[in-house]
Amino acid sequence: MSRPGTATPALALVLLAVTLAGVGAQGAALEDPDYYGQEIWSREPYYARPEPELETFSPPLPAGPGEEWERRPQEPRPPKRATKPKKAPKREKSAPEPPPPGKHSNKKVMRTKSSEKAANDDHSVRVAHEDVRESCPPLGLETLKITDFQLHASTVKRYGLGAHRGRLNIQAGINENDFYDGAWCAGRNDLQQWIEVDARRLTRFTGVITQGRNSLWLSDWVTSYKVMVSNDSHTWVTVKNGSGDMIFEGNSEKEIPVLNELPVPMVARYIRINPQSWFDNGSICMRMEILGCPLPDPNNYYHRRNEMTTTDDLDFKHHNYKEMRQLMKVVNEMCPNITRIYNIGKSHQGLKLYAVEISDHPGEHEVGEPEFHYIAGAHGNEVLGRELLLLLVQFVCQEYLARNARIVHLVEETRIHVLPSLNPDGYEKAYEGGSELGGWSLGRWTHDGIDINNNFPDLNTLLWEAEDRQNVPRKVPNHYIAIPEWFLSENATVAAETRAVIAWMEKIPFVLGGNLQGGELVVAYPYDLVRSPWKTQEHTPTPDDHVFRWLAYSYASTHRLMTDARRRVCHTEDFQKEEGTVNGASWHTVAGSLNDFSYLHTNCFELSIYVGCDKYPHESQLPEEWENNRESLIVFMEQVHRGIKGLVRDSHGKGIPNAIISVEGINHDIRTANDGDYWRLLNPGEYVVTAKAEGFTASTKNCMVGYDMGATSKEKLMGVRELSKPTWESEREGEGGEPVRSEPLAA
């Protein structure tokens, strides 16, 4: 670079309009038009078909409608809890002779009791004989696999507290008493209330998990209940403990899930929870999940049409820290030529933050090759993103070895970094609780109680205040805004994991990144902070809003469910009006988010990808979740090649680092990397691009980013069209003042 005071050489700007991928493939819609429709079918085959491995069991049935149920004092079954429960309240509303509280059991495996024999009955419920209790997965109330039409209740307080809201971990809206409240609540507080699940096929029920009502203001939960099963929804059999009805101990507060296992697995189609007592000054309200194993039934049309399978041979399980490291090692040994394992720092507890690099030249930055990253696990309990990234590195390795043309091209033209677990300390807490008993927040924060997702410096306010003070001579740049000094001090409340990510992003010239989160099904793009300080929700776009909206849509549109207008909302928000995408600030304002920091401090365009309603799905759900997200994960990586890229160099051909690249009409610049190369994400169109650097004269060129109208073969991007590569040339001043042609950087 020339020094000030010397003759000013001309700056050579070498630009190449890159072929960019326009994602046109829509998320695969479910084939059946009545996917969520109520079905009518014959009940007879469900209970009339003989099953030799099961014995019939007919305990005494409850009294008919309108009759007082006989109340036998029984010891409540000891439940399993995620954490140490609070003391039970002093008073409860219940029928006479409330059951005394039982002890809490932490045993994972239970032996079944001997079955009780009774006379055969057409409506009998079968009980399985097993020496050791089979571990059954959740039916899917939390994951929405169980539809609203499969949930019924005796009465409801109002629509927003209907049976469809009685799902484990469902969250209430900001304004309670609306259509989206935080539980099922009965219309009356008496012993005749119930909530029921129709499994739509014979199922071996093994347990029930309950929570209270999610509410900031009210305290409502059920403290004990009965469990009933049926094959026809008319004649019900109550789960017994010896000769009497079994009373299960419920919750002692509203958020910690409580698991009760049935003493003997019950085979039936319907299961009903009948509250027996509830918190004093509260109401009958609950959220729940049912554990059960569906029995094989080739005649069940509903099951066949909704069954999800995968052909990928991957490790579908939850990996703790040690297992994650081992899996990374296995992938590295399978694909040593394209993978590298490294760490970006350590957590508060000293666990290394491991990343996997995937590239045809791992360990080095290739001039002209864009850098991409995925991050997951900023919230330790949002586990699905972590497992999806571990599946992704396995998949890319296998497909590269199989010479999949699409994957080979991606690996050879992109440097990919995958950081599966940014908060391993929090994950270990969530892992101990398990997929169903961790609740909504166990393991969310770092070990020292920091939410990494909004622990980055707030650069938005610095920028906006400078823009508002137009008469101030000193300007704040619209990019690469410096981190405030107070944030860098040792006394600042900044997580070790946050500092590690900042150093990582400052070291590597990332172009595009996605951080995977959970608990919703949407892609959020910046800004995440509202500009009006008195508002909690306000659409606050960046200067690159059109690019961000396309990037978000590229993921959402190729996800199997995210843009499906027929799907049920996860909790309270319906994102279908923007096709499964949302501006972060219009959803809920967050200061110091990774997305905003990345955009204002680096060249990287960062988005938050919420990959599922269930933060910590059961292991059995991982194959289906992989199928839901696989195409989206690949398509989003391919978007790093969208826009223009090039090389800024001096008259001697040496790359100029830190040169500013400006696009006319977009008030956000980027800078060149150490070798003078750069990448600017842009949508198709015509742009005027200027490069400038201290000590050099600026260079301006016209760039056209357009679509190639030719057909795209299947082997390519599955509905994504490549953009054209226009041939144009830039000029720089050579000796004698004659213009010298400069060849574009090869794609």
XYZ file of C-alpha atoms in Angstrom:
747
model
C 0.000 0.000 0.000
C 1.366 3.480 -0.883
C 2.163 5.895 1.863
C 0.484 9.298 2.142
C 2.404 11.996 0.404
C 3.619 9.874 -2.486
C 2.117 9.936 -5.931
C -1.382 8.468 -5.751
C -1.620 5.371 -7.933
C -4.890 4.342 -9.478
C -6.842 1.659 -7.673
C -7.607 -1.385 -9.731
C -10.987 -2.850 -8.996
C -11.441 -6.351 -10.237
C -15.031 -7.475 -10.028
C -16.734 -10.623 -11.064
C -20.469 -11.038 -11.032
C -20.939 -14.421 -9.494
C -23.428 -16.983 -10.555
C -25.976 -16.904 -7.845
C -28.491 -19.461 -6.796
C -32.147 -18.507 -6.698
C -33.997 -20.978 -4.623
C -37.246 -21.830 -6.264
C -37.997 -25.102 -4.663
C -40.855 -24.924 -2.256
C -40.992 -26.958 0.912
C -42.504 -30.296 0.136
C -46.136 -30.043 1.041
C -47.846 -33.001 2.535
C -49.585 -34.986 -0.158
C -53.007 -35.352 1.366
C -55.288 -32.290 1.146
C -57.071 -33.259 4.366
C -53.894 -33.701 6.396
C -55.416 -32.176 9.479
C -58.958 -33.304 8.728
C -61.014 -35.305 11.171
C -61.324 -38.902 9.997
C -64.137 -41.421 10.325
C -63.261 -45.054 10.626
C -64.593 -48.332 12.020
C -63.657 -48.952 15.640
C -64.330 -52.666 15.559
C -60.934 -53.853 14.307
C -59.078 -52.026 17.086
C -60.353 -54.114 19.938
C -61.796 -57.185 18.211
C -58.583 -58.318 16.530
C -56.842 -60.958 18.693
C -53.242 -60.364 19.758
C -51.608 -63.522 21.117
C -48.800 -61.740 22.963
C -51.235 -59.798 25.148
C -53.639 -60.939 27.837
C -56.999 -59.348 28.473
C -57.443 -57.419 31.674
C -60.772 -55.985 32.839
C -60.639 -54.062 36.107
C -63.913 -52.755 37.516
C -65.289 -49.929 35.413
C -66.163 -46.521 36.834
C -69.755 -45.617 37.497
C -71.872 -44.344 34.681
C -72.451 -40.712 33.824
C -74.057 -38.640 36.559
C -73.163 -41.050 39.361
C -70.751 -40.247 42.165
C -67.464 -42.079 41.642
C -66.351 -44.165 44.559
C -63.256 -42.589 46.103
C -60.767 -45.104 47.571
C -57.914 -43.622 49.561
C -54.751 -44.677 47.757
C -51.136 -43.724 48.039
C -50.310 -41.453 45.046
C -47.785 -42.984 42.703
C -44.346 -41.399 43.171
C -43.522 -39.357 40.080
C -40.251 -38.559 38.354
C -39.220 -34.927 38.276
C -36.642 -33.010 36.347
C -35.269 -31.238 39.390
C -35.862 -31.276 43.108
C -39.504 -30.265 43.524
C -40.744 -27.528 45.761
C -42.660 -28.392 48.901
C -46.270 -29.224 48.317
C -48.772 -26.478 49.127
C -50.460 -26.644 52.493
C -53.980 -26.753 51.122
C -55.581 -28.370 48.110
C -58.982 -28.341 46.553
C -60.157 -31.906 46.201
C -62.767 -34.420 47.039
C -63.004 -35.688 50.649
C -60.079 -37.737 51.901
C -57.327 -36.331 49.611
C -54.509 -38.763 48.904
C -51.361 -38.288 50.977
C -48.243 -37.247 49.018
C -45.925 -40.033 47.987
C -42.177 -40.215 47.773
C -40.386 -39.205 44.581
C -38.737 -41.963 42.577
C -35.756 -41.451 40.290
C -35.573 -44.979 38.908
C -35.456 -45.110 35.128
C -36.373 -48.798 34.714
C -39.283 -50.416 36.531
C -40.460 -53.986 36.689
C -44.114 -54.595 36.013
C -46.408 -56.105 38.578
C -48.265 -59.324 38.011
C -51.343 -58.835 35.905
C -54.760 -59.220 37.377
C -57.097 -61.608 35.651
C -60.719 -60.828 35.034
C -63.600 -62.107 32.937
C -63.367 -61.531 29.211
C -65.136 -58.459 27.918
C -65.603 -57.063 24.426
C -64.364 -53.689 25.624
C -61.460 -55.014 27.670
C -58.110 -53.267 27.694
C -55.013 -55.363 27.209
C -52.031 -55.381 29.538
C -48.585 -56.411 28.342
C -46.548 -58.912 30.354
C -42.912 -57.888 30.412
C -40.128 -58.594 32.839
C -38.584 -55.173 32.282
C -40.450 -51.987 31.394
C -40.085 -51.030 27.752
C -39.051 -47.427 27.219
C -41.659 -45.815 24.976
C -41.264 -42.419 23.282
C -43.701 -39.498 23.523
C -46.756 -39.654 21.282
C -45.986 -36.131 20.094
C -48.167 -33.548 21.842
C -45.187 -31.208 22.112
C -43.914 -31.833 18.588
C -47.450 -31.388 17.148
C -47.416 -34.929 15.777
C -50.667 -35.272 17.721
C -53.054 -32.887 15.979
C -55.619 -30.641 17.642
C -58.364 -32.981 16.427
C -56.918 -35.767 18.584
C -57.291 -33.782 21.826
C -60.610 -33.532 23.647
C -61.731 -32.327 27.059
C -64.814 -32.474 29.264
C -65.141 -28.679 29.489
C -62.946 -25.655 28.742
C -62.805 -22.245 30.365
C -62.554 -20.553 26.953
C -61.166 -21.313 23.508
C -57.651 -20.109 24.348
C -57.587 -22.659 27.185
C -58.991 -25.520 25.134
C -57.702 -29.078 24.958
C -55.491 -28.144 21.995
C -53.454 -25.959 24.387
C -52.767 -28.800 26.810
C -49.390 -29.650 25.257
C -46.185 -30.073 27.222
C -44.094 -26.858 27.304
C -46.574 -24.803 25.290
C -46.089 -21.088 25.959
C -48.754 -18.452 26.532
C -48.962 -15.269 24.485
C -47.764 -11.889 25.732
C -51.362 -10.932 26.429
C -53.061 -13.727 28.350
C -56.835 -14.230 28.088
C -56.523 -14.364 24.316
C -56.622 -17.199 21.782
C -53.185 -18.457 22.785
C -53.017 -19.284 26.463
C -50.670 -21.616 28.298
C -52.619 -24.803 29.140
C -55.906 -26.635 29.023
C -58.165 -25.332 31.799
C -61.448 -26.978 32.695
C -64.631 -24.934 32.734
C -65.459 -26.185 36.237
C -63.421 -27.398 39.172
C -64.858 -30.806 40.019
C -63.949 -34.478 39.759
C -65.787 -35.018 36.485
C -63.230 -33.062 34.409
C -60.840 -34.768 32.013
C -58.570 -34.282 29.021
C -58.257 -37.070 26.469
C -55.866 -38.116 23.692
C -56.936 -40.226 20.721
C -53.849 -42.099 19.477
C -55.840 -43.243 16.416
C -54.365 -46.727 16.726
C -53.715 -49.328 19.382
C -50.894 -48.057 21.569
C -49.019 -49.447 24.542
C -49.300 -46.565 27.023
C -46.503 -46.506 29.596
C -46.507 -43.071 31.237
C -47.796 -39.528 31.597
C -45.843 -36.259 31.948
C -47.643 -33.205 33.332
C -47.045 -29.490 33.865
C -49.131 -26.647 35.200
C -50.323 -23.581 33.341
C -47.759 -21.296 31.742
C -48.706 -17.887 33.097
C -46.983 -14.815 34.499
C -49.889 -13.965 36.769
C -51.776 -17.125 37.727
C -50.837 -20.286 39.614
C -52.800 -23.228 38.267
C -51.768 -26.864 38.326
C -53.127 -30.320 39.088
C -51.668 -32.046 42.157
C -53.130 -35.545 41.622
C -55.033 -37.408 38.938
C -56.331 -40.742 37.691
C -55.538 -42.322 34.340
C -58.147 -44.100 32.234
C -57.919 -45.953 28.924
C -60.463 -47.049 26.361
C -60.828 -48.652 22.964
C -64.033 -46.903 21.912
C -64.061 -43.627 23.955
C -67.294 -44.735 25.678
C -66.300 -47.490 28.095
C -63.307 -46.555 30.238
C -60.989 -48.598 32.433
C -59.187 -46.842 35.270
C -55.583 -47.776 35.964
C -55.528 -49.789 39.199
C -53.180 -50.162 42.117
C -54.210 -53.453 43.571
C -57.983 -53.438 43.995
C -58.493 -49.677 43.937
C -58.102 -46.847 41.464
C -54.564 -45.547 41.330
C -54.024 -41.899 42.242
C -50.935 -40.391 40.597
C -49.152 -37.495 42.247
C -49.089 -34.453 39.990
C -47.236 -31.156 40.088
C -46.093 -28.995 42.977
C -45.502 -25.935 40.784
C -46.345 -24.954 37.235
C -43.187 -25.344 35.132
C -41.242 -28.444 36.219
C -42.453 -31.514 34.282
C -43.410 -34.541 36.377
C -43.323 -38.088 34.965
C -45.533 -40.885 36.285
C -45.104 -44.364 34.837
C -48.069 -46.685 34.749
C -47.639 -49.719 37.029
C -48.460 -51.948 34.062
C -48.389 -50.875 30.382
C -51.945 -50.514 29.086
C -52.847 -51.256 25.456
C -55.691 -49.130 24.118
C -56.495 -46.409 21.632
C -57.620 -43.607 23.950
C -56.104 -42.315 27.178
C -57.754 -39.876 29.571
C -56.391 -37.845 32.492
C -58.925 -37.215 35.274
C -57.730 -34.561 37.819
C -58.480 -35.389 41.452
C -56.961 -32.410 43.266
C -55.450 -29.067 42.315
C -53.585 -26.145 43.809
C -55.402 -24.042 46.380
C -56.821 -20.784 44.955
C -56.155 -22.175 41.479
C -58.050 -24.019 38.797
C -57.821 -27.337 36.972
C -55.200 -26.531 34.360
C -52.515 -28.724 32.878
C -50.107 -29.367 30.027
C -49.069 -32.916 29.282
C -47.277 -35.473 27.150
C -48.174 -39.160 26.833
C -45.574 -41.913 26.546
C -46.585 -44.813 24.357
C -45.493 -47.297 21.713
C -47.875 -47.570 18.733
C -48.515 -51.191 17.852
C -48.012 -52.386 14.269
C -51.200 -52.126 12.268
C -50.900 -52.349 8.455
C -54.608 -51.578 8.111
C -54.265 -48.173 9.793
C -54.427 -45.751 6.871
C -53.792 -42.707 9.041
C -50.490 -44.127 10.261
C -49.287 -45.192 6.824
C -49.843 -41.841 5.162
C -48.044 -39.905 7.903
C -45.098 -42.221 8.470
C -41.725 -40.543 7.938
C -38.624 -42.537 7.075
C -35.106 -41.639 5.977
C -32.641 -43.525 3.815
C -29.574 -41.729 5.181
C -27.283 -43.961 7.241
C -26.474 -41.491 10.016
C -26.095 -41.620 13.793
C -29.582 -40.600 14.933
C -29.124 -40.138 18.676
C -28.435 -37.446 21.250
C -24.716 -36.947 21.840
C -23.302 -35.665 25.085
C -20.022 -33.752 25.070
C -17.801 -36.822 25.012
C -19.892 -38.525 22.322
C -19.888 -35.356 20.224
C -16.091 -35.247 20.245
C -15.955 -38.917 19.330
C -18.356 -38.426 16.430
C -16.286 -35.529 15.106
C -13.203 -37.742 15.263
C -14.953 -40.499 13.325
C -16.009 -38.048 10.594
C -12.479 -36.660 10.420
C -11.045 -40.154 10.026
C -13.584 -40.936 7.275
C -12.848 -37.725 5.373
C -9.379 -36.544 6.413
C -8.824 -34.643 3.157
C -11.810 -32.335 3.545
C -12.303 -32.000 7.325
C -10.442 -30.447 10.226
C -11.399 -30.301 13.901
C -10.413 -27.241 15.910
C -11.724 -25.225 18.850
C -12.451 -21.518 19.108
C -12.048 -21.282 22.885
C -13.455 -22.688 26.109
C -16.704 -22.470 28.034
C -17.005 -21.134 31.578
C -16.514 -24.692 32.847
C -13.488 -25.263 30.645
C -15.131 -27.364 27.913
C -13.624 -26.703 24.506
C -15.871 -25.168 21.870
C -15.210 -27.565 18.995
C -15.825 -26.751 15.346
C -15.557 -28.846 12.191
C -14.166 -27.274 9.045
C -15.192 -28.735 5.693
C -13.163 -27.683 2.670
C -11.034 -29.164 -0.110
C -8.083 -27.374 1.523
C -8.862 -27.527 5.254
C -6.902 -25.168 7.443
C -6.345 -22.415 4.899
C -8.292 -19.567 3.347
C -8.323 -19.819 -0.433
C -8.389 -16.484 -2.228
C -11.798 -15.957 -3.763
C -13.500 -18.776 -1.833
C -16.275 -17.583 0.524
C -16.448 -18.662 4.165
C -19.696 -19.910 5.709
C -20.617 -20.998 9.233
C -23.385 -22.716 11.145
C -23.675 -22.258 14.916
C -25.988 -24.172 17.253
C -26.516 -24.521 20.970
C -26.239 -20.885 22.083
C -29.101 -21.924 24.347
C -27.926 -25.221 25.786
C -31.413 -26.737 25.974
C -32.200 -26.126 22.298
C -30.738 -29.441 21.310
C -32.271 -30.101 17.901
C -29.952 -27.661 16.133
C -26.917 -29.319 17.690
C -27.936 -32.761 16.453
C -28.860 -31.455 12.995
C -25.366 -30.027 12.568
C -23.768 -33.282 13.696
C -25.943 -35.074 11.154
C -24.967 -32.515 8.527
C -21.211 -33.098 8.864
C -21.794 -36.864 8.617
C -23.994 -36.402 5.551
C -21.556 -34.098 3.731
C -18.675 -36.497 4.400
C -20.622 -39.526 3.125
C -21.955 -37.762 0.043
C -18.541 -36.368 -0.820
C -17.051 -39.853 -0.681
C -19.949 -41.042 -2.870
C -19.036 -38.240 -5.333
C -22.414 -36.543 -5.136
C -21.860 -33.759 -7.685
C -23.802 -31.187 -5.719
C -21.924 -31.825 -2.462
C -18.538 -32.058 -4.201
C -19.119 -28.667 -5.826
C -20.181 -27.151 -2.497
C -17.098 -28.468 -0.664
C -14.666 -27.453 -3.404
C -16.072 -23.938 -3.792
C -16.858 -23.084 -0.157
C -15.055 -23.153 3.175
C -17.641 -24.364 5.687
C -17.365 -24.140 9.480
C -19.777 -25.992 11.768
C -19.920 -25.174 15.497
C -22.525 -27.581 16.956
C -22.405 -26.589 20.635
C -21.691 -22.993 21.627
C -22.965 -23.552 25.183
C -21.790 -27.044 26.196
C -22.180 -26.251 29.911
C -25.888 -25.561 29.452
C -26.303 -28.595 27.231
C -24.915 -30.928 29.884
C -27.591 -29.672 32.307
C -30.329 -30.222 29.752
C -28.911 -33.641 28.849
C -29.149 -34.775 32.473
C -32.822 -33.782 32.571
C -33.564 -35.572 29.314
C -35.690 -34.742 26.325
C -39.016 -34.571 28.188
C -38.200 -33.597 31.770
C -36.022 -30.523 31.233
C -38.926 -28.110 30.948
C -38.692 -24.966 28.858
C -35.513 -23.419 30.264
C -33.260 -25.962 32.032
C -29.797 -25.467 30.498
C -30.741 -22.384 28.477
C -28.101 -20.123 30.014
C -24.362 -20.498 30.457
C -22.956 -21.810 33.731
C -22.672 -18.233 35.013
C -26.273 -17.437 34.033
C -25.760 -15.481 30.782
C -27.969 -15.697 27.707
C -25.441 -15.839 24.856
C -28.036 -14.930 22.260
C -28.217 -11.313 23.481
C -24.782 -10.996 25.097
C -23.074 -9.183 22.217
C -22.356 -5.422 22.186
C -25.257 -3.193 21.171
C -23.890 -1.475 18.069
C -27.340 -0.550 16.725
C -27.765 2.273 19.229
C -24.329 3.698 18.414
C -25.178 3.761 14.709
C -28.666 5.191 15.095
C -27.604 7.904 17.536
C -24.875 8.983 15.110
C -27.360 9.084 12.250
C -29.732 11.196 14.330
C -26.957 13.690 15.135
C -26.465 14.876 11.573
C -24.657 18.061 12.620
C -21.867 16.200 14.394
C -18.654 16.337 12.316
C -17.394 12.903 13.423
C -19.302 10.178 11.612
C -19.851 6.590 12.715
C -19.333 4.252 9.748
C -22.254 2.178 8.483
C -20.193 -0.996 8.902
C -17.309 -2.362 10.973
C -18.503 -0.373 13.980
C -15.945 -0.686 16.769
C -16.783 -2.567 19.968
C -17.140 -0.172 22.949
C -14.227 -0.178 25.390
C -16.424 -1.036 28.365
C -17.441 -4.290 26.658
C -13.814 -5.350 26.326
C -13.009 -4.840 30.021
C -12.608 -7.888 32.250
C -15.370 -6.678 34.572
C -17.995 -6.586 31.829
C -20.778 -9.167 32.067
C -19.681 -11.038 28.998
C -19.641 -14.828 28.757
C -16.437 -16.613 27.858
C -18.359 -18.239 25.023
C -19.373 -14.809 23.669
C -15.791 -13.541 23.657
C -14.700 -16.710 21.843
C -17.295 -16.222 19.078
C -16.357 -12.557 18.608
C -12.659 -13.451 18.228
C -13.605 -16.242 15.804
C -15.702 -13.928 13.618
C -13.016 -11.242 13.599
C -10.384 -13.753 12.502
C -12.277 -15.482 9.674
C -13.923 -13.404 6.890
C -17.328 -15.035 7.068
C -19.786 -14.030 4.367
C -22.944 -15.813 5.543
C -23.942 -17.619 8.711
C -26.906 -19.244 10.380
C -27.404 -19.822 14.091
C -29.798 -22.680 14.778
C -32.248 -22.276 17.639
C -35.369 -24.074 18.829
C -38.860 -23.697 20.217
C -40.322 -22.229 17.014
C -40.445 -22.875 13.284
C -39.349 -19.685 11.507
C -36.291 -17.886 10.119
C -35.610 -14.495 11.731
C -33.475 -11.847 10.047
C -32.066 -8.558 11.403
C -32.461 -6.091 12.799
C -33.426 -7.723 16.093
C -33.562 -4.426 18.016
C -36.357 -1.909 17.516
C -35.251 1.609 16.621
C -38.005 3.283 18.635
C -36.953 2.820 22.279
C -40.511 2.859 23.642
C -41.713 -0.048 21.515
C -41.343 -3.786 22.067
C -42.266 -4.754 18.499
C -41.518 -2.730 15.386
C -40.438 -3.660 11.877
C -36.820 -2.513 11.747
C -35.177 -3.425 8.440
C -31.501 -3.252 7.569
C -30.284 -1.515 4.400
C -29.975 -5.059 2.980
C -33.541 -6.013 3.858
C -34.302 -7.496 0.426
C -31.229 -9.724 0.602
C -32.036 -10.874 4.126
C -35.609 -11.666 3.204
C -34.416 -13.797 0.305
C -31.883 -15.611 2.481
C -34.579 -16.337 5.066
C -36.983 -17.529 2.387
C -34.352 -19.799 0.843
C -34.326 -21.827 4.069
C -38.015 -21.605 4.911
C -39.284 -22.500 1.433
C -37.211 -25.680 1.237
C -38.164 -26.863 4.737
C -40.852 -29.533 4.727
C -43.200 -27.704 7.095
C -42.096 -24.113 7.616
C -44.173 -22.647 4.782
C -47.044 -25.135 5.029
C -50.112 -22.955 5.560
C -52.007 -25.918 7.050
C -49.625 -26.569 9.908
C -50.514 -25.579 13.454
C -48.605 -22.718 15.098
C -46.045 -23.854 17.668
C -47.157 -21.560 20.487
C -48.730 -18.171 19.698
C -47.239 -16.714 16.513
C -48.422 -17.409 12.974
C -45.574 -16.637 10.566
C -47.364 -17.711 7.397
C -48.066 -14.144 6.258
C -44.321 -13.819 5.535
C -43.840 -17.401 4.315
C -42.147 -18.716 7.448
C -39.861 -15.707 7.909
C -39.929 -12.704 10.239
C -38.004 -9.540 10.953
C -36.549 -10.082 14.414
C -37.568 -6.695 15.818
C -41.151 -7.082 14.598
C -41.327 -10.362 16.564
C -39.677 -9.336 19.830
C -36.946 -6.791 20.410
C -33.517 -8.011 21.548
C -30.501 -5.789 22.205
C -27.052 -7.203 21.552
C -28.071 -10.103 19.326
C -25.575 -12.123 17.316
C -27.391 -11.210 14.088
C -27.144 -7.450 14.606
C -23.572 -7.595 15.886
C -22.433 -9.714 12.959
C -23.991 -7.335 10.424
C -22.592 -4.145 11.989
C -19.156 -5.358 13.089
C -18.181 -7.842 10.341
C -19.002 -8.637 6.718
C -21.133 -11.598 7.734
C -24.882 -11.691 7.117
C -26.273 -13.723 10.026
C -29.783 -15.154 10.470
C -31.487 -17.085 13.280
C -33.057 -20.341 12.131
C -35.640 -21.830 14.499
C -35.718 -25.461 13.431
C -38.566 -26.975 15.474
C -41.363 -26.420 17.983
C -39.785 -28.905 20.391
C -36.447 -27.644 21.699
C -35.320 -31.090 22.817
C -37.188 -33.730 20.789
C -37.042 -37.364 21.697
C -34.357 -39.396 19.971
C -36.984 -41.219 17.928
C -37.940 -37.908 16.270
C -34.449 -37.116 14.941
C -34.816 -38.949 11.578
C -37.984 -37.012 10.794
C -36.456 -33.705 11.890
C -33.441 -34.422 9.694
C -35.709 -34.980 6.705
C -37.522 -31.737 7.533
C -34.300 -29.689 7.548
C -31.781 -31.488 5.317
C -32.522 -29.724 2.042
C -32.826 -26.360 3.779
C -29.434 -26.736 5.448
C -27.764 -27.379 2.091
C -29.659 -24.716 0.127
C -28.836 -22.064 2.738
C -25.108 -22.846 2.472
C -25.325 -22.464 -1.293
C -26.592 -18.903 -0.873
C -23.072 -17.814 0.116
C -22.390 -17.676 -3.644
C -25.187 -15.155 -4.217
C -24.094 -11.683 -5.350
C -20.665 -10.515 -6.499
C -17.147 -11.327 -5.473
C -13.801 -10.028 -6.597
C -10.299 -8.871 -5.747
C -9.057 -5.372 -5.022
C -5.361 -4.983 -5.812
C -2.772 -2.321 -6.530
C -0.879 -1.641 -9.758
C 1.591 -4.406 -8.889
C -1.167 -6.975 -8.574
C -0.956 -7.196 -4.781
C -4.231 -7.540 -2.903
C -5.276 -4.571 -0.772
C -6.774 -5.539 2.613
C -9.423 -3.465 4.374
C -10.577 -1.707 1.208
C -14.184 -0.508 1.366
C -16.706 -1.929 -1.113
C -19.797 0.265 -1.553
C -22.956 -0.438 -3.538
C -24.891 2.578 -4.735
C -28.277 2.858 -3.026
C -27.393 0.506 -0.130
C -26.188 2.294 3.000
C -24.040 -0.584 4.204
C -20.485 -1.305 3.088
C -18.195 -4.289 3.436
C -14.405 -4.615 3.462
C -11.843 -6.769 1.731
C -10.061 -9.598 3.531
C -6.300 -9.858 4.074
C -5.680 -10.960 0.478
C -7.841 -8.221 -1.001
C -10.688 -10.560 -1.907
C -14.290 -9.787 -1.023
C -17.832 -11.118 -1.360
C -20.958 -8.960 -1.461
C -24.323 -10.704 -1.121
C -26.839 -9.188 -3.546
C -30.106 -10.157 -5.193
C -30.378 -10.276 -9.013
C -30.195 -6.837 -10.562
C -27.840 -4.158 -11.860
C -25.543 -2.429 -9.386
C -22.919 0.326 -9.320
C -20.038 -0.877 -7.157
C -17.184 1.292 -5.872
C -13.933 0.266 -4.203
C -11.866 2.720 -2.221
C -8.883 2.520 0.069
C -6.701 5.018 1.841
C -3.936 6.292 -0.463
C -5.666 5.084 -3.635
C -8.090 6.630 -6.072
C -11.522 5.039 -6.073
C -12.666 2.703 -8.842
C -16.303 2.302 -9.861
C -17.840 -0.332 -12.104
C -21.266 -1.561 -13.156
C -22.161 -5.126 -12.199
C -25.044 -7.197 -13.485
C -26.348 -10.056 -11.391
C -28.910 -11.953 -13.437
C -30.635 -15.297 -13.838
C -29.670 -17.992 -16.287
C -32.965 -18.908 -17.953
C -31.764 -22.350 -18.988
C -33.176 -25.476 -17.400
C -31.435 -26.842 -14.309
C -30.646 -30.542 -14.145
C -31.718 -32.652 -11.173
C -28.141 -33.177 -10.081
C -27.784 -29.491 -9.380
C -29.717 -27.518 -6.814
C -33.091 -29.189 -6.813
C -35.127 -26.256 -8.028
C -32.389 -23.647 -7.576
C -31.347 -21.881 -10.759
C -27.801 -20.713 -11.285
C -27.369 -17.079 -12.260
C -25.477 -15.937 -15.330
C -21.798 -15.001 -15.332
C -21.642 -11.737 -17.301
C -18.265 -11.064 -18.918
C -17.103 -7.533 -18.240
C -13.745 -5.964 -17.526
C -12.320 -3.253 -15.304
C -9.505 -0.917 -16.128
C -6.636 0.531 -14.176
C -4.097 3.141 -15.108
C -0.836 1.597 -16.402
C 2.434 3.133 -17.416
C 2.078 6.000 -19.856
C -1.525 6.542 -18.818
C -2.834 3.811 -21.094
C -5.683 1.741 -19.697
C -4.668 -1.812 -18.820
C -7.236 -4.595 -18.880
C -7.616 -6.629 -15.702
C -8.984 -10.147 -15.890
C -11.875 -10.989 -13.564
C -11.278 -13.400 -10.682
C -12.210 -16.900 -11.768
C -15.363 -18.278 -10.255
